Amino acid sequence: MKILIAEDEELTLKTLELRLKKDGHEVILARDGREAISKIQENLPDLVISDIMMPYVSGLEIIAEIKENLSDHKISIIILSGMGQEDIVLEAFQLGADDYITKPFSPNELTVRVRRFDLMKAR
Amino acid sequence: MADLLIRNAIFSEQEENADDNPFPITGRTTKMLSNKHFKRLLTKELISAKKNISGASAINLKKLYIQLHLNEDALAKLNSSEWHVKAQAIQELGIMEQKEYLNKIYRLTNNKNDLVRMEAQTNIVKLYGFKGLRFLDVISYQLTEWQQIALLKELSMLPPENFNKIEKWLKSKNTSVIAFALKLTRTYHRFELYDQVIECLSHENEEIRFEAIYTLEKIYNIDTADVLLERYEYETLKNQKAIVSVMQNIASDESIPMLISFLNQGDNDLKRMIVRTVAHINTSSLLQLKELQTAQEYPLEQIIKQIEGEIK
């Protein structure tokens, strides 16, 4: 799968990248929301994994952009949220997010969640 | 280099013997560890990673932290005379789940510096859950409103536990401990503490009575509305407003005449709250209000119209 990760924290970004590459995915990195939107439009990934709190453009705005302008491309979205951000997660789902992972997250859990989307895509 | 070390620890979860063996540390890294700037950067990165990663990878990060003796550095910082260094060390030990430093952190829960105190209290709860709240038995400094919220947030991340010390804290000499105990009572719906909460309604401290009123809203029974209405005339304006607000959720039609009688005093905001509460209990009671002698006068006339508009 082609996966775009939008995360402003370098170490988390690299951790996600390593794990997903190890799982055999093609990974595109974005370090802020603006870069994420531009790379999503350019690369049309199958899955976007995005943090909520990011510089310039938030994860919620990324979801809105995908749903409004790229809805023909069937891009799935997983949101990375902090503990106690239930309201924001709910808003993300209302905007069209498909799943969420709460930080701190286990890389193994990430693999399982991403695999689910991979299977759905293969069907 | 710090990044690489941490990433190796995160992904060594797949290794067969990861549990017992130390992580391989190169000679260059060992040398770099004598550089305090590198050590500081590594610690910062390690903490940041630990905040975002869970499961086996998080255990590995803890293991690496100890293997590099960074816990000993944190311990030294804990004894620093500078408050911000001390506060940072507490936070670090909390995030890295270093439970063996409980006693040292616990002693700081009543430190004279408010930020050290707050960090110590929050991290004790982070490490020990509800049991960590035992510092409430002894603290002499006040818990700020902000700190009370921070502690409740920390507790909300834990599975609820049947902790049994709230009754004792409701009788604390520290008024902020009583206020926090009342918040705990309502957050966890501790109905068995009803009588103790009622006692708090007679406390000399206005803030405690205020908290008690809002706590009763969550654990009320058939008598609560009457108890609060009886207290009303002895209360401050702030607490009268709290009582009227709580009545919206716990009162019945029988409370309406008494609530209407309160319209003779108080400011316009209180009067508006009373009319809204009365209408909320029973919308037809607005007719009762319109029959009052003062219903055609300022401000009641305007208030009734406003609330009528709200409930349409």
Coordinates of C-alpha atoms in Angstrom, one line a residue:
Chain A
M1 CA 0.0 0.0 0.0
K2 CA 1.0 3.6 -0.6
I3 CA 0.9 5.3 2.9
L4 CA 1.4 8.9 3.7
I5 CA 2.4 9.7 7.3
A6 CA 1.7 13.3 8.5
E7 CA 3.5 13.8 11.9
D8 CA 5.5 16.8 13.1
E9 CA 7.5 14.8 15.7
E10 CA 10.5 13.5 14.0
L11 CA 11.1 10.4 16.1
T12 CA 7.4 9.3 15.9
L13 CA 7.5 9.9 12.1
K14 CA 10.7 7.8 11.7
T15 CA 9.3 5.0 13.9
L16 CA 6.2 4.9 11.8
E17 CA 8.2 5.0 8.6
L18 CA 10.5 2.1 9.7
R19 CA 7.7 -0.1 10.8
L20 CA 5.5 0.4 7.7
K21 CA 8.5 0.0 5.4
K22 CA 9.4 -3.2 7.3
D23 CA 5.8 -4.4 6.7
G24 CA 6.3 -3.8 2.9
H25 CA 4.5 -0.6 2.3
E26 CA 5.6 2.4 0.3
V27 CA 5.8 5.3 2.7
I28 CA 5.7 9.1 2.0
L29 CA 6.5 11.5 4.9
A30 CA 5.1 14.9 5.7
R31 CA 6.3 17.0 8.6
D32 CA 3.4 19.4 8.8
G33 CA -0.2 19.7 7.6
R34 CA 0.5 21.9 4.6
E35 CA 3.2 19.5 3.3
A36 CA 0.8 16.6 3.9
I37 CA -2.0 18.1 1.8
S38 CA 0.4 18.9 -1.0
K39 CA 1.9 15.4 -1.0
I40 CA -1.5 13.8 -0.8
Q41 CA -2.7 15.7 -3.9
E42 CA 0.5 14.8 -5.7
N43 CA 0.8 11.1 -4.7
L44 CA -2.8 10.0 -4.0
P45 CA -1.9 7.5 -1.3
D46 CA -4.2 4.6 -0.3
L47 CA -3.9 5.4 3.3
V48 CA -3.1 8.6 5.3
I49 CA -1.9 8.3 8.9
S50 CA -2.1 11.7 10.4
D51 CA -1.5 13.4 13.8
I52 CA -4.1 15.8 14.9
M53 CA -2.0 18.6 16.3
M54 CA 0.3 19.8 13.6
P55 CA 1.8 23.1 12.4
Y56 CA -0.1 25.2 9.8
V57 CA -2.9 22.7 9.0
S58 CA -4.4 20.3 11.5
G59 CA -5.2 16.6 11.0
L60 CA -8.9 17.5 11.0
E61 CA -8.3 20.0 8.1
I62 CA -6.5 17.2 6.2
I63 CA -9.5 14.9 6.6
A64 CA -11.8 17.7 5.4
E65 CA -9.6 18.4 2.4
I66 CA -9.5 14.7 1.4
K67 CA -13.2 14.3 1.8
E68 CA -14.1 17.5 0.0
N69 CA -11.6 17.4 -2.9
L70 CA -10.3 13.9 -3.3
S71 CA -13.3 11.8 -2.5
D72 CA -13.1 10.0 -5.9
H73 CA -9.8 8.4 -4.8
K74 CA -10.9 6.4 -1.8
I75 CA -8.2 7.4 0.5
S76 CA -8.5 5.8 4.0
I77 CA -7.5 7.9 7.0
I78 CA -6.2 6.9 10.4
I79 CA -5.9 9.6 13.0
L80 CA -3.2 9.7 15.7
S81 CA -4.7 11.2 18.8
G82 CA -3.5 11.9 22.3
M83 CA -5.1 10.5 25.5
G84 CA -8.2 12.5 26.5
Q85 CA -8.9 13.8 23.0
E86 CA -12.2 11.9 22.6
D87 CA -14.1 14.9 21.4
I88 CA -11.6 15.6 18.6
V89 CA -11.6 11.9 17.6
L90 CA -15.4 12.1 17.4
E91 CA -15.1 15.2 15.2
A92 CA -12.5 13.4 13.0
F93 CA -15.0 10.5 12.5
Q94 CA -17.7 12.9 11.7
L95 CA -15.4 14.5 9.0
G96 CA -14.7 11.0 7.6
A97 CA -11.8 9.4 9.4
D98 CA -11.8 5.6 9.2
D99 CA -9.9 4.7 12.3
Y100 CA -7.8 6.2 15.1
I101 CA -4.8 5.2 17.2
T102 CA -4.2 6.7 20.6
K103 CA -0.8 7.8 21.6
P104 CA 1.1 6.2 23.1
F105 CA 0.7 3.5 20.5
S106 CA 2.4 0.1 20.0
P107 CA 4.1 -0.4 16.6
N108 CA 2.5 -3.9 16.6
E109 CA -1.0 -2.4 17.0
L110 CA -0.2 -0.1 14.1
T111 CA 0.7 -3.0 11.9
V112 CA -2.5 -4.8 12.7
R113 CA -4.6 -1.7 12.0
V114 CA -2.9 -1.0 8.7
R115 CA -3.2 -4.6 7.6
R116 CA -7.0 -4.3 8.0
F117 CA -7.0 -1.5 5.4
D118 CA -4.7 -3.5 3.2
L119 CA -7.1 -6.5 3.3
M120 CA -10.1 -4.2 2.6
K121 CA -8.3 -2.7 -0.4
A122 CA -7.5 -6.2 -1.8
R123 CA -11.2 -7.2 -1.7
Chain B
M1 CA 23.0 8.8 16.9
A2 CA 20.5 9.3 19.7
D3 CA 17.7 8.6 17.2
L4 CA 19.3 5.4 16.0
L5 CA 19.8 4.1 19.5
I6 CA 16.2 4.7 20.4
R7 CA 14.8 3.3 17.1
N8 CA 16.9 0.1 17.7
A9 CA 15.3 -0.2 21.1
I10 CA 11.8 0.4 19.8
F11 CA 12.2 -2.3 17.1
S12 CA 14.1 -4.8 19.2
E13 CA 10.7 -6.1 20.3
Q14 CA 11.0 -8.7 17.5
E15 CA 14.2 -10.1 18.8
E16 CA 13.9 -13.5 20.4
N17 CA 16.0 -12.7 23.5
A18 CA 15.1 -9.0 23.9
D19 CA 13.9 -9.5 27.4
D20 CA 17.1 -10.3 29.2
N21 CA 19.9 -9.1 27.0
P22 CA 21.2 -5.5 27.2
F23 CA 21.0 -3.5 24.0
P24 CA 24.2 -3.4 22.1
I25 CA 25.9 0.0 22.7
T26 CA 28.8 0.9 20.4
G27 CA 32.1 2.2 21.8
R28 CA 31.4 5.5 20.1
T29 CA 28.0 5.8 21.8
T30 CA 29.6 5.0 25.2
K31 CA 32.1 7.7 24.6
M32 CA 29.5 10.2 23.6
L33 CA 27.6 9.4 26.8
S34 CA 30.2 11.3 28.7
N35 CA 29.2 14.4 26.8
K36 CA 26.5 16.1 28.9
H37 CA 24.9 17.7 25.8
F38 CA 24.5 14.4 24.1
K39 CA 23.2 12.8 27.2
R40 CA 20.6 15.6 27.6
L41 CA 19.6 15.2 24.0
L42 CA 19.3 11.5 24.3
T43 CA 17.2 11.8 27.4
K44 CA 14.9 14.3 25.8
E45 CA 14.4 12.0 22.7
L46 CA 13.9 9.0 24.9
I47 CA 11.2 10.7 26.9
S48 CA 9.5 12.0 23.8
A49 CA 9.5 8.5 22.3
K50 CA 8.2 7.0 25.5
K51 CA 5.3 9.4 25.5
N52 CA 4.2 8.2 22.0
I53 CA 5.0 4.5 22.1
S54 CA 3.4 1.8 24.1
G55 CA 3.6 -2.0 24.4
A56 CA 6.8 -4.0 24.1
S57 CA 8.6 -1.1 22.5
A58 CA 7.9 1.1 25.5
I59 CA 9.3 -1.6 27.8
N60 CA 12.4 -1.6 25.7
L61 CA 12.7 2.2 26.0
K62 CA 12.5 1.9 29.8
K63 CA 15.2 -0.8 29.7
L64 CA 17.5 1.4 27.6
Y65 CA 16.9 4.3 30.0
I66 CA 18.1 2.2 32.9
Q67 CA 20.9 0.5 30.9
L68 CA 22.3 4.0 30.2
H69 CA 22.0 5.0 33.9
L70 CA 19.8 7.9 32.9
N71 CA 17.7 7.2 35.9
E72 CA 20.6 8.0 38.1
D73 CA 21.0 11.3 36.5
A74 CA 17.3 12.0 37.1
L75 CA 17.8 11.1 40.7
A76 CA 20.7 13.6 41.0
K77 CA 18.5 16.2 39.4
L78 CA 15.8 15.4 41.9
N79 CA 18.2 16.6 44.7
S80 CA 19.0 19.8 42.8
S81 CA 18.4 23.1 44.7
E82 CA 16.9 24.6 41.5
W83 CA 13.1 24.0 41.4
H84 CA 12.8 23.7 37.6
V85 CA 15.5 21.0 37.5
K86 CA 13.7 19.2 40.3
A87 CA 10.3 19.5 38.5
Q88 CA 11.8 18.2 35.2
A89 CA 13.4 15.2 37.0
I90 CA 10.0 14.3 38.5
Q91 CA 8.3 14.5 35.1
E92 CA 11.1 12.4 33.6
L93 CA 10.9 9.6 36.2
G94 CA 7.1 9.6 35.9
I95 CA 7.1 9.2 32.1
M96 CA 9.8 6.5 32.3
E97 CA 7.7 4.8 35.0
Q98 CA 10.5 4.6 37.6
K99 CA 8.4 3.3 40.5
E100 CA 11.4 2.6 42.7
Y101 CA 11.7 6.4 43.3
L102 CA 8.3 6.6 44.9
N103 CA 9.5 7.7 48.3
K104 CA 11.6 10.5 46.9
I105 CA 8.9 11.8 44.7
Y106 CA 6.3 11.4 47.4
R107 CA 8.2 13.6 49.8
L108 CA 8.0 16.4 47.1
T109 CA 4.2 16.4 47.0
N110 CA 4.3 19.0 49.8
N111 CA 7.3 20.9 48.5
K112 CA 7.2 24.7 49.1
N113 CA 7.6 25.3 45.4
D114 CA 4.2 25.0 43.7
L115 CA 5.5 23.6 40.4
V116 CA 7.6 21.0 42.1
R117 CA 4.6 20.1 44.2
M118 CA 2.3 19.8 41.2
E119 CA 4.7 17.7 39.2
A120 CA 5.2 15.4 42.2
Q121 CA 1.5 15.0 42.9
T122 CA 0.6 14.4 39.2
N123 CA 3.4 11.9 38.7
I124 CA 2.7 10.0 41.9
V125 CA -0.8 9.5 40.5
K126 CA 0.6 8.6 37.1
L127 CA 2.8 5.9 38.7
Y128 CA 0.5 4.6 41.5
G129 CA -3.0 5.4 40.3
F130 CA -5.6 6.0 43.0
K131 CA -3.3 4.7 45.7
G132 CA -1.0 7.6 44.9
L133 CA -3.6 10.0 46.2
R134 CA -2.5 9.2 49.8
F135 CA -0.5 12.5 49.7
L136 CA -3.9 14.1 50.3
D137 CA -3.7 12.8 53.9
V138 CA -0.7 15.0 54.7
I139 CA -0.4 18.0 52.3
S140 CA -0.5 21.4 54.0
Y141 CA -0.3 23.6 50.9
Q142 CA -3.5 24.3 48.9
L143 CA -4.3 22.3 45.8
T144 CA -5.0 24.9 43.1
E145 CA -8.1 24.5 40.9
W146 CA -5.8 23.8 38.0
Q147 CA -4.0 21.1 39.9
Q148 CA -7.3 19.5 40.9
I149 CA -8.3 19.3 37.3
A150 CA -4.9 17.9 36.3
L151 CA -5.2 15.2 38.9
L152 CA -8.7 14.3 37.8
K153 CA -7.5 14.1 34.2
E154 CA -4.7 11.8 35.3
L155 CA -7.2 9.6 37.2
S156 CA -9.6 9.5 34.2
M157 CA -7.0 7.5 32.3
L158 CA -7.0 4.7 34.9
P159 CA -9.7 2.1 35.4
P160 CA -12.0 3.2 38.2
E161 CA -11.1 1.8 41.5
N162 CA -13.0 1.5 44.7
F163 CA -10.7 3.7 46.8
N164 CA -11.9 4.3 50.3
K165 CA -10.2 7.4 51.6
I166 CA -12.6 10.0 50.2
E167 CA -14.6 10.1 53.5
K168 CA -11.4 11.0 55.4
W169 CA -10.5 13.7 52.9
L170 CA -13.9 15.2 53.2
K171 CA -13.0 16.0 56.8
S172 CA -9.5 17.3 56.0
K173 CA -8.1 20.4 57.6
N174 CA -6.9 21.5 54.2
T175 CA -9.9 23.1 52.5
S176 CA -8.6 22.4 49.0
V177 CA -8.4 18.7 49.9
I178 CA -12.1 18.8 50.9
A179 CA -12.9 20.5 47.6
F180 CA -11.0 17.9 45.6
A181 CA -12.6 15.1 47.6
L182 CA -16.0 16.5 46.6
K183 CA -14.9 16.6 43.0
L184 CA -13.9 12.9 43.3
T185 CA -17.2 12.1 44.9
R186 CA -19.2 13.5 42.0
T187 CA -16.9 12.3 39.3
Y188 CA -17.1 8.7 40.6
H189 CA -20.7 9.0 41.7
R190 CA -20.0 7.8 45.3
F191 CA -23.6 7.7 46.5
E192 CA -22.5 6.2 49.9
L193 CA -20.9 9.6 50.8
Y194 CA -24.2 11.5 50.6
D195 CA -24.4 12.3 54.3
Q196 CA -20.8 13.5 54.4
V197 CA -21.5 15.8 51.4
I198 CA -24.6 17.2 53.1
E199 CA -22.4 18.0 56.1
C200 CA -20.1 20.0 53.8
L201 CA -23.1 22.3 53.0
S202 CA -22.6 23.7 56.5
H203 CA -18.8 24.3 56.1
E204 CA -17.6 27.8 56.9
N205 CA -15.7 27.9 53.6
E206 CA -17.9 29.2 50.7
E207 CA -15.9 27.2 48.1
I208 CA -16.5 23.9 49.9
R209 CA -20.3 24.6 50.1
F210 CA -20.2 25.5 46.4
E211 CA -18.5 22.2 45.5
A212 CA -20.9 20.3 47.8
I213 CA -23.9 21.8 46.0
Y214 CA -22.6 20.6 42.6
T215 CA -21.7 17.2 44.1
L216 CA -25.2 16.7 45.3
E217 CA -26.4 17.1 41.8
K218 CA -24.6 13.9 40.9
I219 CA -25.6 11.8 44.0
Y220 CA -29.0 13.3 44.8
N221 CA -31.9 11.5 46.3
I222 CA -35.6 12.3 46.9
D223 CA -34.8 14.8 49.7
T224 CA -31.9 16.7 48.2
A225 CA -34.0 19.4 46.5
D226 CA -35.6 20.3 49.8
V227 CA -32.3 20.4 51.6
L228 CA -30.8 22.8 49.1
L229 CA -33.9 25.0 49.1
E230 CA -33.6 25.3 52.9
R231 CA -30.0 26.3 52.6
Y232 CA -30.7 28.9 50.0
E233 CA -31.4 31.9 52.1
Y234 CA -28.2 31.5 54.2
E235 CA -26.0 31.3 51.1
T236 CA -23.9 33.8 49.2
L237 CA -25.1 35.0 45.8
K238 CA -22.6 32.7 44.0
N239 CA -23.9 29.6 45.9
Q240 CA -27.5 30.7 45.5
K241 CA -26.9 30.6 41.7
A242 CA -25.3 27.2 42.1
I243 CA -28.4 25.9 44.0
V244 CA -30.7 27.3 41.3
S245 CA -28.6 25.8 38.6
V246 CA -28.6 22.3 40.3
M247 CA -32.4 22.5 40.8
Q248 CA -32.8 22.3 37.0
N249 CA -31.8 18.7 37.2
I250 CA -33.0 17.5 40.6
A251 CA -36.2 19.4 41.4
S252 CA -39.8 18.5 40.8
D253 CA -43.0 20.5 40.6
E254 CA -43.1 20.7 44.4
S255 CA -40.1 23.0 44.4
I256 CA -41.5 25.5 42.0
P257 CA -43.4 27.7 44.6
M258 CA -40.3 28.1 46.7
L259 CA -38.1 28.9 43.7
I260 CA -40.6 31.5 42.6
S261 CA -40.5 33.1 46.1
F262 CA -36.8 33.6 45.6
L263 CA -37.5 36.1 42.8
N264 CA -37.9 38.8 45.4
Q265 CA -34.2 39.1 45.9
G266 CA -30.9 38.9 44.1
D267 CA -29.5 40.4 40.9
N268 CA -31.0 40.1 37.4
D269 CA -28.8 37.1 36.5
L270 CA -30.1 35.2 39.5
K271 CA -33.7 36.0 38.6
R272 CA -33.1 34.9 35.0
M273 CA -31.6 31.6 36.3
I274 CA -34.6 31.1 38.6
V275 CA -37.1 31.7 35.7
R276 CA -35.2 29.3 33.5
T277 CA -35.0 26.6 36.2
V278 CA -38.7 26.9 36.9
A279 CA -39.5 26.7 33.1
H280 CA -37.2 23.8 32.8
I281 CA -38.9 21.8 35.6
N282 CA -42.3 22.4 34.1
T283 CA -42.9 24.7 31.1
S284 CA -46.5 25.4 32.2
S285 CA -45.2 27.1 35.3
L286 CA -44.4 30.1 33.2
L287 CA -48.2 30.8 33.4
Q288 CA -47.8 30.8 37.2
L289 CA -45.0 33.3 36.9
K290 CA -47.1 35.6 34.7
E291 CA -49.7 35.8 37.5
L292 CA -47.2 37.4 39.8
Q293 CA -47.7 41.0 40.7
T294 CA -44.3 41.9 39.4
A295 CA -44.7 40.0 36.2
Q296 CA -45.4 43.1 34.2
E297 CA -42.5 45.1 35.7
Y298 CA -38.9 45.3 34.8
P299 CA -36.9 43.0 34.8
L300 CA -39.3 40.1 35.3
E301 CA -41.4 40.9 32.2
Q302 CA -38.3 40.9 30.0
I303 CA -36.9 37.8 31.6
I304 CA -40.1 35.8 31.2
K305 CA -40.2 36.8 27.5
Q306 CA -36.6 35.8 27.0
I307 CA -37.1 32.3 28.6
E308 CA -40.4 31.8 26.7
G309 CA -38.3 32.4 23.5
E310 CA -35.7 29.9 24.7
I311 CA -38.2 27.1 25.3
K312 CA -40.3 27.6 22.1

